Short mmCIF file of N, CA, C and O in Angstrom, two decimals:
data_model
loop_
_atom_site.label_atom_id
_atom_site.label_comp_id
_atom_site.label_asym_id
_atom_site.label_seq_id
_atom_site.Cartn_x
_atom_site.Cartn_y
_atom_site.Cartn_z
N MET A 214 22.38 -11.54 -84.10
CA MET A 214 23.32 -12.09 -85.06
C MET A 214 24.72 -11.56 -84.78
O MET A 214 24.89 -10.39 -84.45
N LEU A 215 25.68 -12.43 -84.94
CA LEU A 215 27.09 -12.08 -84.74
C LEU A 215 27.73 -11.94 -86.11
O LEU A 215 27.73 -12.89 -86.90
N GLN A 216 28.26 -10.76 -86.40
CA GLN A 216 28.85 -10.50 -87.71
C GLN A 216 30.33 -10.88 -87.70
O GLN A 216 31.10 -10.39 -86.87
N ILE A 217 30.71 -11.76 -88.62
CA ILE A 217 32.09 -12.20 -88.75
C ILE A 217 32.80 -11.39 -89.83
O ILE A 217 33.90 -10.90 -89.64
N SER A 218 32.16 -11.26 -90.98
CA SER A 218 32.68 -10.44 -92.07
C SER A 218 31.50 -9.79 -92.76
O SER A 218 30.37 -9.88 -92.28
N ASN A 219 31.74 -9.17 -93.90
CA ASN A 219 30.65 -8.49 -94.62
C ASN A 219 29.55 -9.46 -95.06
O ASN A 219 28.38 -9.11 -95.06
N GLN A 220 29.94 -10.68 -95.43
CA GLN A 220 28.96 -11.64 -95.92
C GLN A 220 28.61 -12.75 -94.93
O GLN A 220 27.65 -13.48 -95.13
N VAL A 221 29.41 -12.90 -93.87
CA VAL A 221 29.24 -14.04 -92.96
C VAL A 221 28.66 -13.58 -91.63
O VAL A 221 29.21 -12.69 -90.98
N PHE A 222 27.55 -14.19 -91.25
CA PHE A 222 26.89 -13.91 -89.98
C PHE A 222 26.60 -15.23 -89.27
O PHE A 222 26.40 -16.26 -89.92
N ILE A 223 26.56 -15.19 -87.94
CA ILE A 223 26.14 -16.36 -87.17
C ILE A 223 24.82 -16.01 -86.49
O ILE A 223 24.76 -15.06 -85.71
N PRO A 224 23.76 -16.76 -86.80
CA PRO A 224 22.47 -16.50 -86.15
C PRO A 224 22.56 -16.78 -84.65
O PRO A 224 23.34 -17.63 -84.20
N ASP A 225 21.74 -16.08 -83.87
CA ASP A 225 21.76 -16.22 -82.41
C ASP A 225 21.40 -17.63 -81.95
O ASP A 225 21.90 -18.09 -80.92
N HIS A 226 20.54 -18.34 -82.70
CA HIS A 226 20.10 -19.66 -82.25
C HIS A 226 21.22 -20.71 -82.33
O HIS A 226 21.10 -21.78 -81.76
N GLU A 227 22.33 -20.40 -83.03
CA GLU A 227 23.45 -21.34 -83.12
C GLU A 227 24.42 -21.18 -81.96
O GLU A 227 25.29 -22.02 -81.77
N ILE A 228 24.29 -20.10 -81.20
CA ILE A 228 25.16 -19.83 -80.06
C ILE A 228 24.37 -20.08 -78.79
O ILE A 228 23.31 -19.50 -78.58
N GLN A 229 24.90 -20.96 -77.95
CA GLN A 229 24.23 -21.28 -76.69
C GLN A 229 24.98 -20.59 -75.56
O GLN A 229 26.19 -20.75 -75.41
N LEU A 230 24.25 -19.82 -74.75
CA LEU A 230 24.81 -19.11 -73.61
C LEU A 230 24.24 -19.67 -72.33
O LEU A 230 23.03 -19.92 -72.24
N GLU A 231 25.10 -19.85 -71.33
CA GLU A 231 24.67 -20.41 -70.06
C GLU A 231 25.30 -19.58 -68.94
O GLU A 231 26.51 -19.36 -68.93
N ALA A 232 24.47 -19.09 -68.02
CA ALA A 232 24.96 -18.30 -66.90
C ALA A 232 25.41 -19.24 -65.78
O ALA A 232 24.69 -20.17 -65.41
N ILE A 233 26.61 -18.99 -65.26
CA ILE A 233 27.15 -19.79 -64.16
C ILE A 233 27.75 -18.85 -63.12
O ILE A 233 27.94 -17.66 -63.38
N ARG A 234 28.05 -19.39 -61.95
CA ARG A 234 28.69 -18.57 -60.93
C ARG A 234 30.17 -18.43 -61.25
O ARG A 234 30.83 -19.40 -61.61
N ALA A 235 30.67 -17.22 -61.12
CA ALA A 235 32.08 -16.95 -61.40
C ALA A 235 32.95 -17.49 -60.28
O ALA A 235 32.51 -17.68 -59.16
N GLN A 236 34.22 -17.71 -60.61
CA GLN A 236 35.18 -18.19 -59.62
C GLN A 236 35.96 -17.01 -59.06
O GLN A 236 35.92 -15.91 -59.59
N GLY A 237 36.69 -17.27 -57.99
CA GLY A 237 37.63 -16.29 -57.47
C GLY A 237 37.01 -15.34 -56.45
O GLY A 237 35.88 -15.50 -56.02
N ALA A 238 37.80 -14.36 -56.09
CA ALA A 238 37.41 -13.39 -55.08
C ALA A 238 36.29 -12.50 -55.60
O ALA A 238 36.15 -12.29 -56.79
N GLY A 239 35.52 -11.95 -54.70
CA GLY A 239 34.45 -11.06 -55.11
C GLY A 239 33.40 -10.92 -54.03
O GLY A 239 32.45 -10.18 -54.17
N GLY A 240 33.56 -11.67 -52.94
CA GLY A 240 32.65 -11.53 -51.81
C GLY A 240 31.26 -12.06 -52.12
O GLY A 240 31.09 -13.03 -52.83
N GLN A 241 30.27 -11.39 -51.54
CA GLN A 241 28.90 -11.86 -51.64
C GLN A 241 28.39 -11.90 -53.08
O GLN A 241 27.67 -12.80 -53.46
N ASN A 242 28.80 -10.93 -53.88
CA ASN A 242 28.30 -10.86 -55.25
C ASN A 242 28.64 -12.13 -56.02
O ASN A 242 27.80 -12.70 -56.69
N VAL A 243 29.88 -12.59 -55.89
CA VAL A 243 30.32 -13.76 -56.64
C VAL A 243 29.67 -15.03 -56.12
O VAL A 243 29.46 -15.99 -56.86
N ASN A 244 29.31 -15.06 -54.84
CA ASN A 244 28.70 -16.24 -54.25
C ASN A 244 27.20 -16.34 -54.54
O ASN A 244 26.64 -17.43 -54.53
N LYS A 245 26.55 -15.21 -54.76
CA LYS A 245 25.09 -15.20 -54.91
C LYS A 245 24.62 -15.11 -56.36
O LYS A 245 23.59 -15.66 -56.70
N VAL A 246 25.38 -14.41 -57.20
CA VAL A 246 24.90 -14.06 -58.53
C VAL A 246 25.62 -14.90 -59.59
O VAL A 246 26.83 -15.08 -59.52
N SER A 247 24.88 -15.40 -60.56
CA SER A 247 25.47 -16.13 -61.68
C SER A 247 25.84 -15.12 -62.76
O SER A 247 25.08 -14.88 -63.69
N SER A 248 27.02 -14.55 -62.62
CA SER A 248 27.42 -13.48 -63.53
C SER A 248 28.35 -13.95 -64.64
O SER A 248 28.52 -13.27 -65.64
N ALA A 249 28.98 -15.11 -64.48
CA ALA A 249 29.87 -15.63 -65.52
C ALA A 249 29.03 -16.28 -66.63
O ALA A 249 27.90 -16.68 -66.41
N ILE A 250 29.62 -16.37 -67.81
CA ILE A 250 28.92 -16.92 -68.98
C ILE A 250 29.75 -18.02 -69.62
O ILE A 250 30.96 -17.86 -69.82
N HIS A 251 29.12 -19.14 -69.91
CA HIS A 251 29.70 -20.19 -70.75
C HIS A 251 29.05 -20.07 -72.11
O HIS A 251 27.83 -20.14 -72.22
N LEU A 252 29.85 -19.90 -73.14
CA LEU A 252 29.35 -19.82 -74.51
C LEU A 252 29.72 -21.11 -75.22
O LEU A 252 30.87 -21.55 -75.16
N TYR A 253 28.74 -21.74 -75.86
CA TYR A 253 28.96 -22.96 -76.63
C TYR A 253 28.60 -22.69 -78.08
O TYR A 253 27.54 -22.15 -78.37
N PHE A 254 29.48 -23.10 -78.98
CA PHE A 254 29.23 -22.94 -80.41
C PHE A 254 29.71 -24.20 -81.12
O PHE A 254 30.90 -24.51 -81.11
N ASN A 255 28.79 -24.94 -81.72
CA ASN A 255 29.11 -26.17 -82.44
C ASN A 255 29.51 -25.81 -83.87
O ASN A 255 28.69 -25.34 -84.65
N ILE A 256 30.76 -26.05 -84.19
CA ILE A 256 31.28 -25.67 -85.51
C ILE A 256 30.62 -26.50 -86.61
O ILE A 256 30.20 -25.97 -87.63
N ASN A 257 30.53 -27.82 -86.39
CA ASN A 257 30.00 -28.71 -87.44
C ASN A 257 28.53 -28.45 -87.74
O ASN A 257 28.10 -28.58 -88.88
N ALA A 258 27.74 -28.09 -86.72
CA ALA A 258 26.30 -27.88 -86.92
C ALA A 258 25.96 -26.44 -87.28
O ALA A 258 24.79 -26.09 -87.39
N SER A 259 26.97 -25.60 -87.46
CA SER A 259 26.71 -24.19 -87.72
C SER A 259 26.49 -23.93 -89.21
O SER A 259 26.73 -24.78 -90.05
N SER A 260 26.06 -22.71 -89.50
CA SER A 260 25.83 -22.31 -90.89
C SER A 260 27.05 -21.58 -91.47
O SER A 260 26.93 -20.93 -92.51
N LEU A 261 28.20 -21.70 -90.82
CA LEU A 261 29.42 -21.07 -91.33
C LEU A 261 29.81 -21.71 -92.66
O LEU A 261 29.58 -22.90 -92.88
N PRO A 262 30.44 -20.94 -93.54
CA PRO A 262 30.95 -21.53 -94.78
C PRO A 262 32.01 -22.59 -94.48
O PRO A 262 32.67 -22.56 -93.45
N LEU A 263 32.17 -23.52 -95.40
CA LEU A 263 33.08 -24.64 -95.23
C LEU A 263 34.51 -24.18 -94.95
O LEU A 263 35.23 -24.79 -94.15
N PHE A 264 34.93 -23.08 -95.57
CA PHE A 264 36.27 -22.53 -95.37
C PHE A 264 36.52 -22.24 -93.89
O PHE A 264 37.54 -22.62 -93.32
N TYR A 265 35.57 -21.56 -93.23
CA TYR A 265 35.71 -21.22 -91.82
C TYR A 265 35.70 -22.48 -90.95
O TYR A 265 36.47 -22.60 -90.00
N LYS A 266 34.83 -23.42 -91.27
CA LYS A 266 34.74 -24.66 -90.49
C LYS A 266 36.06 -25.42 -90.52
O LYS A 266 36.56 -25.85 -89.48
N GLU A 267 36.62 -25.58 -91.71
CA GLU A 267 37.89 -26.31 -91.85
C GLU A 267 39.01 -25.63 -91.09
O GLU A 267 39.80 -26.27 -90.40
N ARG A 268 39.08 -24.30 -91.20
CA ARG A 268 40.12 -23.55 -90.51
C ARG A 268 39.99 -23.65 -89.00
O ARG A 268 40.96 -23.81 -88.29
N LEU A 269 38.75 -23.54 -88.48
CA LEU A 269 38.53 -23.63 -87.04
C LEU A 269 38.86 -25.02 -86.50
O LEU A 269 39.49 -25.14 -85.45
N LEU A 270 38.45 -26.06 -87.21
CA LEU A 270 38.72 -27.42 -86.75
C LEU A 270 40.21 -27.76 -86.82
O LEU A 270 40.67 -28.62 -86.08
N ALA A 271 40.95 -27.08 -87.68
CA ALA A 271 42.39 -27.33 -87.79
C ALA A 271 43.19 -26.60 -86.71
O ALA A 271 44.36 -26.91 -86.50
N LEU A 272 42.57 -25.64 -86.03
CA LEU A 272 43.27 -24.88 -85.00
C LEU A 272 43.64 -25.76 -83.81
O LEU A 272 42.89 -26.65 -83.42
N LYS A 273 44.80 -25.50 -83.23
CA LYS A 273 45.22 -26.16 -82.00
C LYS A 273 44.89 -25.21 -80.85
O LYS A 273 45.74 -24.50 -80.34
N ASP A 274 43.64 -25.18 -80.46
CA ASP A 274 43.17 -24.27 -79.43
C ASP A 274 42.45 -25.06 -78.35
O ASP A 274 41.61 -25.91 -78.65
N ARG A 275 42.77 -24.81 -77.10
CA ARG A 275 42.19 -25.58 -76.00
C ARG A 275 40.70 -25.29 -75.83
O ARG A 275 39.99 -26.04 -75.17
N ARG A 276 40.21 -24.21 -76.41
CA ARG A 276 38.79 -23.87 -76.32
C ARG A 276 37.93 -24.68 -77.27
O ARG A 276 36.71 -24.69 -77.17
N ILE A 277 38.56 -25.39 -78.22
CA ILE A 277 37.82 -26.19 -79.19
C ILE A 277 37.96 -27.66 -78.80
O ILE A 277 39.07 -28.19 -78.75
N SER A 278 36.83 -28.32 -78.55
CA SER A 278 36.85 -29.73 -78.14
C SER A 278 37.06 -30.64 -79.35
O SER A 278 37.00 -30.20 -80.50
N LYS A 279 37.28 -31.92 -79.08
CA LYS A 279 37.47 -32.90 -80.16
C LYS A 279 36.23 -33.02 -81.02
O LYS A 279 36.31 -33.35 -82.20
N GLU A 280 35.06 -32.78 -80.42
CA GLU A 280 33.80 -32.88 -81.16
C GLU A 280 33.52 -31.65 -82.01
O GLU A 280 32.53 -31.61 -82.73
N GLY A 281 34.37 -30.62 -81.91
CA GLY A 281 34.18 -29.42 -82.71
C GLY A 281 33.29 -28.39 -82.05
O GLY A 281 32.63 -27.61 -82.73
N VAL A 282 33.26 -28.36 -80.71
CA VAL A 282 32.46 -27.39 -79.99
C VAL A 282 33.40 -26.37 -79.35
O VAL A 282 34.32 -26.74 -78.62
N ILE A 283 33.15 -25.10 -79.62
CA ILE A 283 33.93 -24.03 -78.99
C ILE A 283 33.27 -23.70 -77.66
O ILE A 283 32.06 -23.47 -77.59
N VAL A 284 34.07 -23.70 -76.59
CA VAL A 284 33.58 -23.35 -75.26
C VAL A 284 34.40 -22.16 -74.77
O VAL A 284 35.62 -22.24 -74.64
N ILE A 285 33.70 -21.06 -74.52
CA ILE A 285 34.36 -19.85 -74.02
C ILE A 285 33.75 -19.49 -72.68
O ILE A 285 32.52 -19.40 -72.56
N LYS A 286 34.60 -19.29 -71.67
CA LYS A 286 34.13 -18.89 -70.35
C LYS A 286 34.52 -17.44 -70.12
O LYS A 286 35.68 -17.08 -70.17
N ALA A 287 33.50 -16.61 -69.90
CA ALA A 287 33.73 -15.18 -69.68
C ALA A 287 33.32 -14.82 -68.26
O ALA A 287 32.15 -14.97 -67.90
N GLN A 288 34.28 -14.37 -67.46
CA GLN A 288 33.98 -13.98 -66.09
C GLN A 288 34.80 -12.77 -65.66
O GLN A 288 35.05 -12.55 -64.49
N ARG A 289 35.21 -11.99 -66.63
CA ARG A 289 36.06 -10.83 -66.36
C ARG A 289 35.32 -9.71 -65.63
O ARG A 289 35.91 -8.99 -64.83
N PHE A 290 34.03 -9.57 -65.91
CA PHE A 290 33.26 -8.44 -65.40
C PHE A 290 32.28 -8.88 -64.32
O PHE A 290 32.00 -10.06 -64.17
N ARG A 291 31.72 -7.91 -63.61
CA ARG A 291 30.79 -8.20 -62.52
C ARG A 291 29.36 -8.45 -63.00
O ARG A 291 28.60 -9.10 -62.32
N THR A 292 29.05 -7.94 -64.19
CA THR A 292 27.66 -8.08 -64.66
C THR A 292 27.58 -9.14 -65.75
O THR A 292 28.51 -9.34 -66.54
N GLN A 293 26.43 -9.80 -65.80
CA GLN A 293 26.19 -10.84 -66.79
C GLN A 293 26.18 -10.27 -68.20
O GLN A 293 26.68 -10.91 -69.13
N GLU A 294 25.64 -9.07 -68.37
CA GLU A 294 25.55 -8.46 -69.70
C GLU A 294 26.94 -8.20 -70.29
O GLU A 294 27.19 -8.47 -71.46
N LYS A 295 27.84 -7.67 -69.45
CA LYS A 295 29.20 -7.39 -69.94
C LYS A 295 29.93 -8.69 -70.26
O LYS A 295 30.67 -8.77 -71.24
N ASN A 296 29.74 -9.71 -69.43
CA ASN A 296 30.38 -11.00 -69.69
C ASN A 296 29.82 -11.65 -70.95
O ASN A 296 30.55 -12.29 -71.70
N ARG A 297 28.53 -11.48 -71.20
CA ARG A 297 27.92 -12.01 -72.42
C ARG A 297 28.53 -11.33 -73.64
O ARG A 297 28.90 -11.99 -74.62
N ALA A 298 28.64 -10.01 -73.58
CA ALA A 298 29.24 -9.26 -74.69
C ALA A 298 30.70 -9.65 -74.89
O ALA A 298 31.18 -9.78 -76.03
N ASP A 299 31.42 -9.87 -73.79
CA ASP A 299 32.83 -10.27 -73.85
C ASP A 299 32.97 -11.64 -74.51
O ASP A 299 33.84 -11.85 -75.35
N ALA A 300 32.11 -12.59 -74.14
CA ALA A 300 32.16 -13.93 -74.73
C ALA A 300 31.87 -13.88 -76.23
O ALA A 300 32.55 -14.55 -77.03
N MET A 301 30.88 -13.10 -76.63
CA MET A 301 30.53 -12.98 -78.05
C MET A 301 31.70 -12.35 -78.83
O MET A 301 32.02 -12.78 -79.94
N GLU A 302 32.32 -11.35 -78.23
CA GLU A 302 33.45 -10.67 -78.88
C GLU A 302 34.63 -11.64 -79.05
O GLU A 302 35.29 -11.66 -80.09
N ARG A 303 34.88 -12.46 -78.03
CA ARG A 303 35.98 -13.42 -78.10
C ARG A 303 35.71 -14.51 -79.14
O ARG A 303 36.63 -14.96 -79.83
N LEU A 304 34.45 -14.92 -79.28
CA LEU A 304 34.09 -15.88 -80.33
C LEU A 304 34.33 -15.26 -81.70
O LEU A 304 34.90 -15.90 -82.60
N GLN A 305 33.92 -14.02 -81.85
CA GLN A 305 34.10 -13.31 -83.12
C GLN A 305 35.59 -13.21 -83.47
O GLN A 305 36.00 -13.48 -84.60
N GLU A 306 36.44 -12.87 -82.49
CA GLU A 306 37.88 -12.75 -82.73
C GLU A 306 38.49 -14.10 -83.09
O GLU A 306 39.37 -14.18 -83.96
N LEU A 307 38.02 -15.17 -82.44
CA LEU A 307 38.55 -16.50 -82.73
C LEU A 307 38.24 -16.90 -84.17
O LEU A 307 39.11 -17.39 -84.89
N ILE A 308 37.01 -16.67 -84.60
CA ILE A 308 36.62 -17.06 -85.96
C ILE A 308 37.31 -16.18 -86.99
O ILE A 308 37.79 -16.66 -88.02
N GLN A 309 37.41 -14.88 -86.72
CA GLN A 309 38.09 -13.99 -87.65
C GLN A 309 39.58 -14.32 -87.74
O GLN A 309 40.18 -14.26 -88.80
N GLY A 310 40.17 -14.69 -86.60
CA GLY A 310 41.59 -15.04 -86.58
C GLY A 310 41.88 -16.31 -87.36
O GLY A 310 42.95 -16.47 -87.96
N ALA A 311 40.92 -17.23 -87.37
CA ALA A 311 41.10 -18.48 -88.12
C ALA A 311 41.07 -18.23 -89.62
O ALA A 311 41.66 -18.99 -90.39
N ALA A 312 40.40 -17.18 -90.04
CA ALA A 312 40.27 -16.89 -91.47
C ALA A 312 41.51 -16.21 -92.04
O ALA A 312 41.72 -16.21 -93.26
N VAL A 313 42.35 -15.64 -91.18
CA VAL A 313 43.54 -14.93 -91.65
C VAL A 313 44.58 -15.95 -92.11
O VAL A 313 44.90 -16.89 -91.39
N GLN A 314 45.07 -15.78 -93.31
CA GLN A 314 46.08 -16.70 -93.83
C GLN A 314 47.47 -16.19 -93.46
O GLN A 314 47.78 -15.01 -93.66
N GLN A 315 48.27 -17.10 -92.92
CA GLN A 315 49.63 -16.76 -92.55
C GLN A 315 50.49 -16.63 -93.80
O GLN A 315 50.32 -17.40 -94.76
N LYS A 316 51.41 -15.69 -93.77
CA LYS A 316 52.33 -15.52 -94.88
C LYS A 316 53.30 -16.70 -94.88
O LYS A 316 53.81 -17.10 -93.84
N ALA A 317 53.51 -17.28 -96.06
CA ALA A 317 54.40 -18.44 -96.16
C ALA A 317 55.83 -18.02 -95.85
O ALA A 317 56.32 -17.02 -96.38
N ARG A 318 56.49 -18.81 -95.00
CA ARG A 318 57.87 -18.51 -94.62
C ARG A 318 58.80 -19.07 -95.67
O ARG A 318 58.70 -20.24 -96.05
N ARG A 319 59.70 -18.23 -96.13
CA ARG A 319 60.68 -18.66 -97.12
C ARG A 319 62.02 -18.83 -96.41
O ARG A 319 62.52 -17.90 -95.78
N ALA A 320 62.60 -20.01 -96.51
CA ALA A 320 63.87 -20.28 -95.85
C ALA A 320 64.98 -19.49 -96.52
O ALA A 320 65.06 -19.42 -97.75
N THR A 321 65.84 -18.89 -95.72
CA THR A 321 66.98 -18.14 -96.24
C THR A 321 68.23 -18.60 -95.51
O THR A 321 68.15 -19.21 -94.44
N LYS A 322 69.39 -18.29 -96.07
CA LYS A 322 70.62 -18.61 -95.36
C LYS A 322 71.39 -17.32 -95.15
O LYS A 322 71.26 -16.36 -95.91
N PRO A 323 72.20 -17.27 -94.09
CA PRO A 323 72.93 -16.04 -93.79
C PRO A 323 73.93 -15.70 -94.90
O PRO A 323 74.49 -16.59 -95.55
N SER A 324 74.13 -14.41 -95.08
CA SER A 324 75.06 -13.96 -96.12
C SER A 324 76.50 -14.28 -95.70
O SER A 324 76.79 -14.54 -94.53
N ARG A 325 77.39 -14.27 -96.66
CA ARG A 325 78.80 -14.59 -96.39
C ARG A 325 79.41 -13.58 -95.42
O ARG A 325 80.15 -13.95 -94.51
N SER A 326 79.07 -12.30 -95.59
CA SER A 326 79.64 -11.28 -94.70
C SER A 326 79.13 -11.44 -93.27
O SER A 326 79.89 -11.26 -92.32
N SER A 327 77.85 -11.80 -93.10
CA SER A 327 77.33 -11.98 -91.75
C SER A 327 77.98 -13.20 -91.09
O SER A 327 78.27 -13.19 -89.89
N GLN A 328 78.26 -14.24 -91.87
CA GLN A 328 78.97 -15.41 -91.33
C GLN A 328 80.38 -15.03 -90.89
O GLN A 328 80.86 -15.44 -89.83
N GLN A 329 81.05 -14.23 -91.71
CA GLN A 329 82.42 -13.80 -91.41
C GLN A 329 82.44 -12.93 -90.16
O GLN A 329 83.31 -13.10 -89.29
N LYS A 330 81.50 -12.00 -90.04
CA LYS A 330 81.43 -11.15 -88.85
C LYS A 330 81.21 -11.98 -87.60
O LYS A 330 81.81 -11.73 -86.56
N ARG A 331 80.34 -12.99 -87.69
CA ARG A 331 80.06 -13.86 -86.55
C ARG A 331 81.33 -14.60 -86.13
O ARG A 331 81.65 -14.68 -84.94
N MET A 332 82.08 -15.13 -87.08
CA MET A 332 83.31 -15.85 -86.76
C MET A 332 84.35 -14.92 -86.15
O MET A 332 85.07 -15.30 -85.21
N ASN A 333 84.44 -13.68 -86.64
CA ASN A 333 85.38 -12.70 -86.07
C ASN A 333 85.01 -12.38 -84.63
O ASN A 333 85.90 -12.28 -83.77
N ARG A 334 83.73 -12.21 -84.35
CA ARG A 334 83.30 -11.93 -82.97
C ARG A 334 83.63 -13.09 -82.05
O ARG A 334 84.07 -12.90 -80.92
N LYS A 335 83.46 -14.32 -82.55
CA LYS A 335 83.77 -15.50 -81.74
C LYS A 335 85.27 -15.58 -81.46
O LYS A 335 85.69 -15.93 -80.35
N THR A 336 86.08 -15.24 -82.45
CA THR A 336 87.54 -15.27 -82.28
C THR A 336 87.98 -14.26 -81.23
O THR A 336 88.77 -14.57 -80.33
N ILE A 337 87.44 -13.05 -81.32
CA ILE A 337 87.77 -11.99 -80.36
C ILE A 337 87.34 -12.39 -78.96
O ILE A 337 88.07 -12.21 -77.98
N ARG A 338 86.16 -12.95 -78.85
CA ARG A 338 85.63 -13.37 -77.55
C ARG A 338 86.50 -14.49 -76.96
O ARG A 338 86.79 -14.52 -75.77
N GLY A 339 86.95 -15.41 -77.80
CA GLY A 339 87.83 -16.50 -77.36
C GLY A 339 89.15 -15.99 -76.84
O GLY A 339 89.68 -16.48 -75.84
N ARG A 340 89.73 -14.98 -77.54
CA ARG A 340 91.00 -14.38 -77.09
C ARG A 340 90.82 -13.71 -75.73
O ARG A 340 91.70 -13.81 -74.86
N THR A 341 89.70 -13.00 -75.55
CA THR A 341 89.42 -12.34 -74.27
C THR A 341 89.36 -13.37 -73.15
O THR A 341 89.93 -13.17 -72.08
N LYS A 342 88.71 -14.49 -73.39
CA LYS A 342 88.57 -15.51 -72.37
C LYS A 342 89.93 -16.19 -72.10
O LYS A 342 90.19 -16.61 -70.97
N ALA A 343 90.75 -16.33 -73.14
CA ALA A 343 92.06 -16.96 -72.96
C ALA A 343 92.94 -16.14 -72.03
O ALA A 343 93.79 -16.67 -71.32
N LEU A 344 92.76 -14.82 -72.05
CA LEU A 344 93.56 -13.93 -71.17
C LEU A 344 93.16 -14.07 -69.70
O LEU A 344 93.87 -13.57 -68.83
N ARG A 345 92.04 -14.70 -69.42
CA ARG A 345 91.57 -14.82 -68.05
C ARG A 345 92.20 -15.99 -67.30
O ARG A 345 91.90 -16.23 -66.16
N GLY A 346 93.03 -16.73 -67.96
CA GLY A 346 93.63 -17.92 -67.34
C GLY A 346 94.62 -17.56 -66.25
O GLY A 346 94.87 -16.39 -65.91
N ARG A 347 95.24 -18.60 -65.67
CA ARG A 347 96.22 -18.43 -64.63
C ARG A 347 97.47 -17.72 -65.17
O ARG A 347 97.88 -17.98 -66.29
N VAL A 348 98.02 -16.85 -64.36
CA VAL A 348 99.22 -16.12 -64.76
C VAL A 348 100.44 -17.00 -64.49
O VAL A 348 100.65 -17.48 -63.38
N VAL A 349 101.25 -17.21 -65.54
CA VAL A 349 102.47 -18.01 -65.40
C VAL A 349 103.63 -17.05 -65.45
O VAL A 349 103.78 -16.28 -66.39
N GLU A 350 104.50 -17.12 -64.43
CA GLU A 350 105.64 -16.17 -64.37
C GLU A 350 106.89 -16.72 -64.94
O GLU A 350 107.20 -17.81 -65.12
#
């Protein structure tokens, strides 16, 4: 079972793991051994609470397909066990991250003194540049 929070767990049968050959350099080990892991997790068919499902489906993440399936490829490590643990950890972080509510941004406008300081800096900078012109005798 994968623990998301104190009350939310994902049973192992809802997570599908598939061993594949890793890409990239690594010599004989990478060519012979299927050490990379593809993790598949169907959001719609899972036992996650509706809150988590809605948040995950609303995410703009390339790991989530249009059908609502999360696909994570883990190939950072040389062993299948470490890659499996890495994929599970990344799934856990993705789901936990979706549950975090962003603080609402409140629009503000610059203060009068900050506007005045900005205009003064622009004036000084303009005078400096004006002195760089051609010298007239």
